[in-house]
């Protein structure tokens, strides 16, 4: 199976923002507001989140000279080469990071390499792009299998949350659920009413586009109430992440009922797969005392469950597609290239009975219906 390392997309930029708000009675709105924004085509979410958190406070303290110094450091960085361990200077610190390659195992840590002694001037970032899925998806883990289905079937989804950070992290987490597949549709971690495609996404004259949006403005509660799948987030309690408030259940919805302020998954979608009770008991249950299981362990459990679902979905397709490929003996430079056999969906679905995902996944349900 091919693992896709994060690749730049020439059609989009990724924006990382550090926002600062300070009370100021001399300003009409009562606050001085300013942001530092970092734009890049590289989807290295974890890495650039760290970079913006490093350079923005320096800018607000020391002014434009610190930004010039940071840009000077970045200009010295070598080109991003997969598989290499990079030493990147930034404002008096050295960042050690390794970029993933296609040959990396899905469960391997990108930061594997020589042990480096940490100090105040040395920072080791284990992965440039890995998100903490447990933390980002904590409010909707009770509907994990259904949400995975919505993402892999390319359904339009709106994520509504109290803050841009929470929305953006959740959207990025949803997109990463398909690893090692690449999510090929559009997604907007933070979408606002000022976006140039606002009318396109909010129109009621056609079906919602295949896109995942993250929004915070309450205005979208009415503007997007015709979208079929809405995830509403609440504030996550850091002291007890397993409380009932942070574990919403799926609620069947009808147009106009998004005024409900409680967190939840609002959708009429009927999942083909059943909930994994073992996964729910280990990761979602509030019977585990807070802090007894480290967050890193919880994150690995969620990633492993998503990877199992995706690979179980892929394996039958890989097996069937391999049967459509020409045999080696039929390939010759002296003859026209052989033709691939046509994809027969009925024949593929018949093969699910004896060689379907039920052989590799403990998640039960109507896998054939999901393929259809």
mmCIF file of C-alpha atoms in Angstrom:
data_model
loop_
_atom_site.group_PDB
_atom_site.id
_atom_site.type_symbol
_atom_site.label_atom_id
_atom_site.label_comp_id
_atom_site.label_asym_id
_atom_site.label_seq_id
_atom_site.Cartn_x
_atom_site.Cartn_y
_atom_site.Cartn_z
ATOM 1 C CA UNK A 1 0.000 0.000 0.000
ATOM 2 C CA UNK A 2 1.300 3.460 -0.898
ATOM 3 C CA UNK A 3 1.582 5.975 1.912
ATOM 4 C CA UNK A 4 1.170 9.528 0.654
ATOM 5 C CA UNK A 5 3.402 12.021 2.457
ATOM 6 C CA UNK A 6 1.915 15.503 2.587
ATOM 7 C CA UNK A 7 2.500 17.220 -0.731
ATOM 8 C CA UNK A 8 2.071 20.885 -1.708
ATOM 9 C CA UNK A 9 -1.096 21.673 -3.617
ATOM 10 C CA UNK A 10 -0.462 24.334 -6.314
ATOM 11 C CA UNK A 11 -4.115 25.415 -6.163
ATOM 12 C CA UNK A 12 -4.169 26.375 -2.472
ATOM 13 C CA UNK A 13 -2.251 28.097 0.290
ATOM 14 C CA UNK A 14 -2.291 27.070 3.939
ATOM 15 C CA UNK A 15 -2.643 29.949 6.380
ATOM 16 C CA UNK A 16 -1.467 29.872 10.011
ATOM 17 C CA UNK A 17 -2.654 32.746 12.186
ATOM 18 C CA UNK A 18 -1.638 34.148 15.565
ATOM 19 C CA UNK A 19 -4.329 36.563 16.752
ATOM 20 C CA UNK A 20 -3.821 39.106 19.537
ATOM 21 C CA UNK A 21 -6.480 41.230 21.217
ATOM 22 C CA UNK A 22 -5.619 43.839 23.860
ATOM 23 C CA UNK A 23 -7.956 46.267 25.644
ATOM 24 C CA UNK A 24 -7.485 49.859 24.485
ATOM 25 C CA UNK A 25 -9.925 52.579 25.534
ATOM 26 C CA UNK A 26 -8.592 54.918 22.839
ATOM 27 C CA UNK A 27 -10.010 52.676 20.108
ATOM 28 C CA UNK A 28 -13.730 52.892 19.295
ATOM 29 C CA UNK A 29 -14.251 49.120 19.587
ATOM 30 C CA UNK A 30 -12.362 49.079 22.887
ATOM 31 C CA UNK A 31 -9.729 46.621 21.699
ATOM 32 C CA UNK A 32 -6.531 46.683 19.696
ATOM 33 C CA UNK A 33 -6.578 43.662 17.373
ATOM 34 C CA UNK A 34 -3.786 42.401 15.162
ATOM 35 C CA UNK A 35 -2.753 39.104 13.579
ATOM 36 C CA UNK A 36 0.430 37.594 12.226
ATOM 37 C CA UNK A 37 -0.289 35.302 9.270
ATOM 38 C CA UNK A 38 2.072 32.733 7.762
ATOM 39 C CA UNK A 39 1.208 31.521 4.235
ATOM 40 C CA UNK A 40 2.670 28.404 2.642
ATOM 41 C CA UNK A 41 1.852 25.748 0.078
ATOM 42 C CA UNK A 42 3.256 23.017 2.333
ATOM 43 C CA UNK A 43 0.593 21.150 4.379
ATOM 44 C CA UNK A 44 2.866 20.739 7.412
ATOM 45 C CA UNK A 45 0.209 21.560 9.988
ATOM 46 C CA UNK A 46 2.103 20.730 13.184
ATOM 47 C CA UNK A 47 5.347 22.311 12.040
ATOM 48 C CA UNK A 48 3.947 25.666 10.920
ATOM 49 C CA UNK A 49 1.668 25.904 13.952
ATOM 50 C CA UNK A 50 4.833 25.769 16.029
ATOM 51 C CA UNK A 51 6.582 28.337 13.812
ATOM 52 C CA UNK A 52 3.784 30.913 14.056
ATOM 53 C CA UNK A 53 3.629 30.428 17.832
ATOM 54 C CA UNK A 54 7.366 31.120 17.934
ATOM 55 C CA UNK A 55 7.670 34.213 15.759
ATOM 56 C CA UNK A 56 4.392 36.088 16.492
ATOM 57 C CA UNK A 57 5.047 36.833 20.212
ATOM 58 C CA UNK A 58 8.517 38.065 19.251
ATOM 59 C CA UNK A 59 6.964 40.419 16.714
ATOM 60 C CA UNK A 60 4.479 41.852 19.228
ATOM 61 C CA UNK A 61 7.330 42.378 21.719
ATOM 62 C CA UNK A 62 10.174 43.588 19.489
ATOM 63 C CA UNK A 63 8.433 44.838 16.352
ATOM 64 C CA UNK A 64 9.192 44.430 12.667
ATOM 65 C CA UNK A 65 12.895 43.677 13.222
ATOM 66 C CA UNK A 66 12.019 40.258 14.676
ATOM 67 C CA UNK A 67 9.967 39.364 11.589
ATOM 68 C CA UNK A 68 12.866 40.368 9.369
ATOM 69 C CA UNK A 69 15.184 38.183 11.442
ATOM 70 C CA UNK A 70 12.765 35.229 11.206
ATOM 71 C CA UNK A 71 12.488 35.644 7.421
ATOM 72 C CA UNK A 72 16.272 35.770 7.212
ATOM 73 C CA UNK A 73 16.473 32.480 9.110
ATOM 74 C CA UNK A 74 13.861 30.852 6.834
ATOM 75 C CA UNK A 75 15.748 31.941 3.740
ATOM 76 C CA UNK A 76 18.642 29.799 4.962
ATOM 77 C CA UNK A 77 16.508 26.682 5.296
ATOM 78 C CA UNK A 78 17.319 23.915 2.770
ATOM 79 C CA UNK A 79 14.602 22.738 0.354
ATOM 80 C CA UNK A 80 12.204 20.217 1.946
ATOM 81 C CA UNK A 81 13.494 16.763 1.025
ATOM 82 C CA UNK A 82 11.535 13.691 2.185
ATOM 83 C CA UNK A 83 13.481 11.356 4.438
ATOM 84 C CA UNK A 84 16.114 13.891 5.525
ATOM 85 C CA UNK A 85 16.567 15.107 9.072
ATOM 86 C CA UNK A 86 16.629 18.887 8.882
ATOM 87 C CA UNK A 87 18.195 21.377 11.291
ATOM 88 C CA UNK A 88 16.297 24.640 10.928
ATOM 89 C CA UNK A 89 17.370 27.837 12.748
ATOM 90 C CA UNK A 90 14.642 30.222 13.894
ATOM 91 C CA UNK A 91 15.163 33.205 16.235
ATOM 92 C CA UNK A 92 17.955 31.684 18.318
ATOM 93 C CA UNK A 93 16.606 28.119 18.331
ATOM 94 C CA UNK A 94 17.389 25.060 16.235
ATOM 95 C CA UNK A 95 14.434 22.918 15.133
ATOM 96 C CA UNK A 96 15.104 19.259 14.403
ATOM 97 C CA UNK A 97 12.502 17.725 12.096
ATOM 98 C CA UNK A 98 12.232 14.902 9.560
ATOM 99 C CA UNK A 99 9.946 14.933 6.523
ATOM 100 C CA UNK A 100 8.025 11.704 5.778
ATOM 101 C CA UNK A 101 8.562 9.563 2.676
ATOM 102 C CA UNK A 102 6.388 7.207 0.658
ATOM 103 C CA UNK A 103 8.245 4.242 2.131
ATOM 104 C CA UNK A 104 7.379 5.148 5.719
ATOM 105 C CA UNK A 105 5.063 2.748 7.475
ATOM 106 C CA UNK A 106 1.651 4.246 8.316
ATOM 107 C CA UNK A 107 2.131 3.694 12.052
ATOM 108 C CA UNK A 108 5.737 4.894 12.138
ATOM 109 C CA UNK A 109 6.662 8.164 13.764
ATOM 110 C CA UNK A 110 8.107 10.724 11.400
ATOM 111 C CA UNK A 111 10.565 11.851 14.029
ATOM 112 C CA UNK A 112 12.465 8.568 14.326
ATOM 113 C CA UNK A 113 16.168 9.148 14.135
ATOM 114 C CA UNK A 114 19.150 9.863 16.349
ATOM 115 C CA UNK A 115 18.423 10.821 19.949
ATOM 116 C CA UNK A 116 18.977 14.556 20.422
ATOM 117 C CA UNK A 117 19.547 16.139 23.795
ATOM 118 C CA UNK A 118 16.920 18.829 24.271
ATOM 119 C CA UNK A 119 17.736 22.256 25.632
ATOM 120 C CA UNK A 120 16.269 25.757 25.587
ATOM 121 C CA UNK A 121 17.911 26.326 22.200
ATOM 122 C CA UNK A 122 16.915 22.973 20.663
ATOM 123 C CA UNK A 123 13.387 21.880 19.724
ATOM 124 C CA UNK A 124 12.515 18.440 18.339
ATOM 125 C CA UNK A 125 9.257 18.175 16.389
ATOM 126 C CA UNK A 126 8.424 14.454 15.994
ATOM 127 C CA UNK A 127 6.117 15.007 13.003
ATOM 128 C CA UNK A 128 5.543 17.889 10.607
ATOM 129 C CA UNK A 129 1.923 17.026 9.880
ATOM 130 C CA UNK A 130 0.528 14.563 12.439
ATOM 131 C CA UNK A 131 -2.477 15.863 14.373
ATOM 132 C CA UNK A 132 -3.745 14.734 17.745
ATOM 133 C CA UNK A 133 -6.897 13.034 16.443
ATOM 134 C CA UNK A 134 -8.207 12.196 19.901
ATOM 135 C CA UNK A 135 -8.055 15.803 21.015
ATOM 136 C CA UNK A 136 -9.460 17.228 17.767
ATOM 137 C CA UNK A 137 -12.311 14.720 17.415
ATOM 138 C CA UNK A 138 -13.080 14.306 21.103
ATOM 139 C CA UNK A 139 -16.566 15.896 20.864
ATOM 140 C CA UNK A 140 -17.659 13.467 18.118
ATOM 141 C CA UNK A 141 -15.821 10.236 18.954
ATOM 142 C CA UNK A 142 -19.148 8.634 19.827
ATOM 143 C CA UNK A 143 -20.055 8.887 16.123
ATOM 144 C CA UNK A 144 -16.610 7.976 14.814
ATOM 145 C CA UNK A 145 -17.590 5.230 12.356
ATOM 146 C CA UNK A 146 -20.417 7.295 10.877
ATOM 147 C CA UNK A 147 -18.179 10.346 10.416
ATOM 148 C CA UNK A 148 -15.536 8.192 8.745
ATOM 149 C CA UNK A 149 -18.240 7.011 6.326
ATOM 150 C CA UNK A 150 -19.264 10.593 5.542
ATOM 151 C CA UNK A 151 -15.661 11.553 4.755
ATOM 152 C CA UNK A 152 -14.815 8.520 2.605
ATOM 153 C CA UNK A 153 -18.046 8.876 0.606
ATOM 154 C CA UNK A 154 -17.269 12.565 -0.008
ATOM 155 C CA UNK A 155 -20.348 14.002 1.684
ATOM 156 C CA UNK A 156 -20.647 17.784 2.301
ATOM 157 C CA UNK A 157 -19.988 18.521 5.985
ATOM 158 C CA UNK A 158 -20.150 21.703 8.057
ATOM 159 C CA UNK A 159 -18.206 21.923 11.321
ATOM 160 C CA UNK A 160 -19.572 24.635 13.629
ATOM 161 C CA UNK A 161 -17.500 25.562 16.661
ATOM 162 C CA UNK A 162 -16.841 28.290 19.212
ATOM 163 C CA UNK A 163 -13.354 29.186 17.950
ATOM 164 C CA UNK A 164 -11.375 29.142 14.677
ATOM 165 C CA UNK A 165 -8.702 26.941 16.266
ATOM 166 C CA UNK A 166 -11.206 24.272 17.314
ATOM 167 C CA UNK A 167 -12.943 24.313 13.913
ATOM 168 C CA UNK A 168 -9.703 24.219 11.932
ATOM 169 C CA UNK A 169 -8.254 21.353 13.982
ATOM 170 C CA UNK A 170 -11.459 19.339 13.591
ATOM 171 C CA UNK A 171 -11.611 19.848 9.814
ATOM 172 C CA UNK A 172 -7.946 18.887 9.449
ATOM 173 C CA UNK A 173 -8.599 15.807 11.584
ATOM 174 C CA UNK A 174 -11.560 14.765 9.422
ATOM 175 C CA UNK A 175 -9.449 15.037 6.287
ATOM 176 C CA UNK A 176 -6.673 12.938 7.837
ATOM 177 C CA UNK A 177 -9.078 10.100 8.747
ATOM 178 C CA UNK A 178 -8.550 8.608 5.279
ATOM 179 C CA UNK A 179 -4.787 8.147 5.669
ATOM 180 C CA UNK A 180 -3.041 6.609 3.734
ATOM 181 C CA UNK A 181 -5.541 7.811 1.112
ATOM 182 C CA UNK A 182 -5.447 11.478 0.183
ATOM 183 C CA UNK A 183 -8.641 13.460 0.618
ATOM 184 C CA UNK A 184 -9.128 14.790 -2.907
ATOM 185 C CA UNK A 185 -12.044 17.202 -2.431
ATOM 186 C CA UNK A 186 -11.936 20.777 -1.209
ATOM 187 C CA UNK A 187 -11.872 21.633 2.484
ATOM 188 C CA UNK A 188 -11.809 24.971 4.301
ATOM 189 C CA UNK A 189 -10.626 24.724 7.926
ATOM 190 C CA UNK A 190 -11.935 28.244 8.642
ATOM 191 C CA UNK A 191 -14.590 29.689 6.345
ATOM 192 C CA UNK A 192 -16.063 33.192 6.793
ATOM 193 C CA UNK A 193 -18.790 35.325 5.243
ATOM 194 C CA UNK A 194 -16.067 37.347 3.516
ATOM 195 C CA UNK A 195 -14.846 34.373 1.465
ATOM 196 C CA UNK A 196 -15.172 34.834 -2.308
ATOM 197 C CA UNK A 197 -17.133 31.556 -2.568
ATOM 198 C CA UNK A 198 -19.643 32.452 0.141
ATOM 199 C CA UNK A 199 -22.589 32.664 -2.284
ATOM 200 C CA UNK A 200 -21.600 29.412 -3.990
ATOM 201 C CA UNK A 201 -21.567 27.475 -0.712
ATOM 202 C CA UNK A 202 -24.717 29.026 0.767
ATOM 203 C CA UNK A 203 -27.030 28.952 -2.260
ATOM 204 C CA UNK A 204 -30.199 26.864 -2.019
ATOM 205 C CA UNK A 205 -30.743 26.549 -5.769
ATOM 206 C CA UNK A 206 -28.451 23.523 -5.999
ATOM 207 C CA UNK A 207 -27.146 20.740 -3.788
ATOM 208 C CA UNK A 208 -24.274 21.677 -1.433
ATOM 209 C CA UNK A 209 -20.848 21.082 -2.993
ATOM 210 C CA UNK A 210 -18.623 18.228 -1.868
ATOM 211 C CA UNK A 211 -16.586 20.167 0.654
ATOM 212 C CA UNK A 212 -15.841 20.278 4.386
ATOM 213 C CA UNK A 213 -16.268 23.713 5.960
ATOM 214 C CA UNK A 214 -15.265 24.972 9.403
ATOM 215 C CA UNK A 215 -17.279 27.983 10.625
ATOM 216 C CA UNK A 216 -17.731 29.958 13.852
ATOM 217 C CA UNK A 217 -20.117 32.781 12.908
ATOM 218 C CA UNK A 218 -23.647 32.075 14.315
ATOM 219 C CA UNK A 219 -24.967 33.525 11.043
ATOM 220 C CA UNK A 220 -24.162 30.176 9.397
ATOM 221 C CA UNK A 221 -26.674 28.434 11.655
ATOM 222 C CA UNK A 222 -29.424 29.743 9.372
ATOM 223 C CA UNK A 223 -27.445 30.162 6.157
ATOM 224 C CA UNK A 224 -26.259 26.529 6.077
ATOM 225 C CA UNK A 225 -29.249 24.813 7.673
ATOM 226 C CA UNK A 226 -29.953 23.069 4.342
ATOM 227 C CA UNK A 227 -26.636 21.221 4.414
ATOM 228 C CA UNK A 228 -27.171 17.489 5.057
ATOM 229 C CA UNK A 229 -24.460 16.924 7.694
ATOM 230 C CA UNK A 230 -23.541 19.365 10.463
ATOM 231 C CA UNK A 231 -21.116 18.772 13.336
ATOM 232 C CA UNK A 232 -21.587 21.190 16.224
ATOM 233 C CA UNK A 233 -18.741 21.458 18.708
ATOM 234 C CA UNK A 234 -18.785 22.605 22.301
ATOM 235 C CA UNK A 235 -15.967 23.710 24.548
ATOM 236 C CA UNK A 236 -13.883 20.693 25.554
ATOM 237 C CA UNK A 237 -13.237 20.292 29.245
ATOM 238 C CA UNK A 238 -9.549 19.685 29.809
ATOM 239 C CA UNK A 239 -10.156 18.487 33.346
ATOM 240 C CA UNK A 240 -12.553 15.710 32.370
ATOM 241 C CA UNK A 241 -12.702 15.084 28.622
ATOM 242 C CA UNK A 242 -15.053 12.154 29.099
ATOM 243 C CA UNK A 243 -17.979 14.137 30.445
ATOM 244 C CA UNK A 244 -21.364 13.750 28.843
ATOM 245 C CA UNK A 245 -21.262 17.355 27.645
ATOM 246 C CA UNK A 246 -18.307 16.590 25.404
ATOM 247 C CA UNK A 247 -19.698 13.290 24.109
ATOM 248 C CA UNK A 248 -22.647 14.256 21.884
ATOM 249 C CA UNK A 249 -24.840 11.668 20.212
ATOM 250 C CA UNK A 250 -26.161 11.667 16.692
ATOM 251 C CA UNK A 251 -29.412 13.550 16.310
ATOM 252 C CA UNK A 252 -31.697 13.189 13.317
ATOM 253 C CA UNK A 253 -32.315 16.635 11.936
ATOM 254 C CA UNK A 254 -34.723 18.543 9.773
ATOM 255 C CA UNK A 255 -34.172 21.937 8.115
ATOM 256 C CA UNK A 256 -34.086 24.782 10.600
ATOM 257 C CA UNK A 257 -33.309 22.813 13.766
ATOM 258 C CA UNK A 258 -29.673 23.960 14.078
ATOM 259 C CA UNK A 259 -30.682 26.521 16.686
ATOM 260 C CA UNK A 260 -30.003 23.737 19.193
ATOM 261 C CA UNK A 261 -26.870 24.953 20.975
ATOM 262 C CA UNK A 262 -25.844 21.554 22.297
ATOM 263 C CA UNK A 263 -22.915 19.804 20.589
ATOM 264 C CA UNK A 264 -23.804 16.915 18.337
ATOM 265 C CA UNK A 265 -23.856 15.410 14.864
ATOM 266 C CA UNK A 266 -26.944 16.618 13.031
ATOM 267 C CA UNK A 267 -27.689 14.320 10.114
ATOM 268 C CA UNK A 268 -30.287 11.948 8.708
ATOM 269 C CA UNK A 269 -27.560 9.667 7.443
ATOM 270 C CA UNK A 270 -28.021 6.004 8.365
ATOM 271 C CA UNK A 271 -24.584 4.405 8.798
ATOM 272 C CA UNK A 272 -23.828 1.119 7.076
ATOM 273 C CA UNK A 273 -21.285 0.152 9.731
ATOM 274 C CA UNK A 274 -21.953 -0.548 13.376
ATOM 275 C CA UNK A 275 -20.179 1.191 16.213
ATOM 276 C CA UNK A 276 -17.122 -0.601 17.503
ATOM 277 C CA UNK A 277 -18.066 -1.228 21.135
ATOM 278 C CA UNK A 278 -14.498 -2.114 22.097
ATOM 279 C CA UNK A 279 -13.200 1.165 20.687
ATOM 280 C CA UNK A 280 -15.995 3.099 22.381
ATOM 281 C CA UNK A 281 -15.336 1.441 25.718
ATOM 282 C CA UNK A 282 -11.589 2.163 25.624
ATOM 283 C CA UNK A 283 -11.530 5.665 24.140
ATOM 284 C CA UNK A 284 -14.931 7.237 24.771
ATOM 285 C CA UNK A 285 -16.081 5.780 28.076
ATOM 286 C CA UNK A 286 -15.917 8.193 31.025
ATOM 287 C CA UNK A 287 -15.158 5.323 33.391
ATOM 288 C CA UNK A 288 -11.435 5.816 32.862
ATOM 289 C CA UNK A 289 -10.161 8.312 35.479
ATOM 290 C CA UNK A 290 -8.794 11.493 33.877
ATOM 291 C CA UNK A 291 -5.042 11.311 33.376
ATOM 292 C CA UNK A 292 -4.813 7.551 33.875
ATOM 293 C CA UNK A 293 -4.203 6.943 30.175
ATOM 294 C CA UNK A 294 -1.849 9.467 28.524
ATOM 295 C CA UNK A 295 -3.217 11.588 25.686
ATOM 296 C CA UNK A 296 -0.521 10.162 23.393
ATOM 297 C CA UNK A 297 -1.892 6.661 23.949
ATOM 298 C CA UNK A 298 -5.452 7.814 23.287
ATOM 299 C CA UNK A 299 -4.294 9.471 20.077
ATOM 300 C CA UNK A 300 -2.572 6.294 18.858
ATOM 301 C CA UNK A 301 -5.729 4.279 19.553
ATOM 302 C CA UNK A 302 -7.876 6.662 17.483
ATOM 303 C CA UNK A 303 -5.353 6.722 14.612
ATOM 304 C CA UNK A 304 -5.119 2.940 14.643
ATOM 305 C CA UNK A 305 -8.907 2.595 14.475
ATOM 306 C CA UNK A 306 -9.146 5.013 11.516
ATOM 307 C CA UNK A 307 -6.285 3.246 9.736
ATOM 308 C CA UNK A 308 -7.987 -0.131 10.234
ATOM 309 C CA UNK A 309 -11.227 1.162 8.699
ATOM 310 C CA UNK A 310 -9.479 2.705 5.694
ATOM 311 C CA UNK A 311 -7.149 -0.201 4.954
ATOM 312 C CA UNK A 312 -10.008 -2.690 5.324
ATOM 313 C CA UNK A 313 -11.932 -0.628 2.774
ATOM 314 C CA UNK A 314 -8.961 -0.465 0.378
ATOM 315 C CA UNK A 315 -7.774 -4.105 0.425
ATOM 316 C CA UNK A 316 -10.727 -5.635 -1.495
ATOM 317 C CA UNK A 317 -10.465 -2.874 -4.102
ATOM 318 C CA UNK A 318 -6.715 -3.449 -4.495
ATOM 319 C CA UNK A 319 -7.263 -7.177 -4.838
ATOM 320 C CA UNK A 320 -9.949 -6.777 -7.500
ATOM 321 C CA UNK A 321 -8.039 -4.100 -9.442
ATOM 322 C CA UNK A 322 -4.981 -6.380 -9.482
ATOM 323 C CA UNK A 323 -7.099 -9.047 -11.178
ATOM 324 C CA UNK A 324 -7.891 -6.569 -13.976
ATOM 325 C CA UNK A 325 -4.235 -5.908 -14.759
ATOM 326 C CA UNK A 326 -2.563 -7.719 -17.688
ATOM 327 C CA UNK A 327 -0.227 -10.597 -16.985
ATOM 328 C CA UNK A 328 3.503 -10.029 -17.288
ATOM 329 C CA UNK A 329 3.741 -12.439 -20.213
ATOM 330 C CA UNK A 330 1.329 -10.238 -22.173
ATOM 331 C CA UNK A 331 3.535 -7.151 -21.865
ATOM 332 C CA UNK A 332 6.127 -6.752 -24.610
ATOM 333 C CA UNK A 333 7.852 -3.807 -26.321
ATOM 334 C CA UNK A 334 7.178 -5.514 -29.671
ATOM 335 C CA UNK A 335 3.392 -5.601 -29.264
ATOM 336 C CA UNK A 336 0.672 -3.026 -28.616
ATOM 337 C CA UNK A 337 0.052 -2.418 -24.907
ATOM 338 C CA UNK A 338 -2.534 -4.847 -23.487
ATOM 339 C CA UNK A 339 -5.932 -3.516 -22.484
ATOM 340 C CA UNK A 340 -7.165 -3.481 -18.903
ATOM 341 C CA UNK A 341 -10.258 -5.505 -18.143
ATOM 342 C CA UNK A 342 -13.308 -3.307 -17.459
ATOM 343 C CA UNK A 343 -14.364 -2.710 -13.850
ATOM 344 C CA UNK A 344 -17.482 -4.797 -13.217
ATOM 345 C CA UNK A 345 -19.163 -3.436 -10.079
ATOM 346 C CA UNK A 346 -21.540 -6.417 -9.763
ATOM 347 C CA UNK A 347 -18.660 -8.882 -9.971
ATOM 348 C CA UNK A 348 -16.689 -6.868 -7.421
ATOM 349 C CA UNK A 349 -19.598 -6.780 -4.961
ATOM 350 C CA UNK A 350 -20.154 -10.538 -5.317
ATOM 351 C CA UNK A 351 -16.576 -11.071 -4.169
ATOM 352 C CA UNK A 352 -17.298 -9.270 -0.895
ATOM 353 C CA UNK A 353 -18.941 -12.351 0.604
ATOM 354 C CA UNK A 354 -15.737 -14.368 0.703
ATOM 355 C CA UNK A 355 -13.057 -11.670 0.670
ATOM 356 C CA UNK A 356 -14.572 -8.531 2.132
ATOM 357 C CA UNK A 357 -13.491 -6.113 4.880
ATOM 358 C CA UNK A 358 -15.024 -8.394 7.531
ATOM 359 C CA UNK A 359 -11.830 -10.460 7.251
ATOM 360 C CA UNK A 360 -9.560 -7.588 8.299
ATOM 361 C CA UNK A 361 -11.777 -5.310 10.418
ATOM 362 C CA UNK A 362 -13.592 -6.019 13.653
ATOM 363 C CA UNK A 363 -16.212 -3.412 12.672
ATOM 364 C CA UNK A 364 -19.392 -5.194 11.621
ATOM 365 C CA UNK A 365 -22.096 -3.952 9.307
ATOM 366 C CA UNK A 366 -23.166 -3.719 5.674
ATOM 367 C CA UNK A 367 -19.811 -3.142 3.978
ATOM 368 C CA UNK A 368 -21.332 -4.058 0.607
ATOM 369 C CA UNK A 369 -23.916 -1.304 1.014
ATOM 370 C CA UNK A 370 -21.137 1.167 1.799
ATOM 371 C CA UNK A 371 -19.306 0.233 -1.442
ATOM 372 C CA UNK A 372 -22.528 0.666 -3.408
#
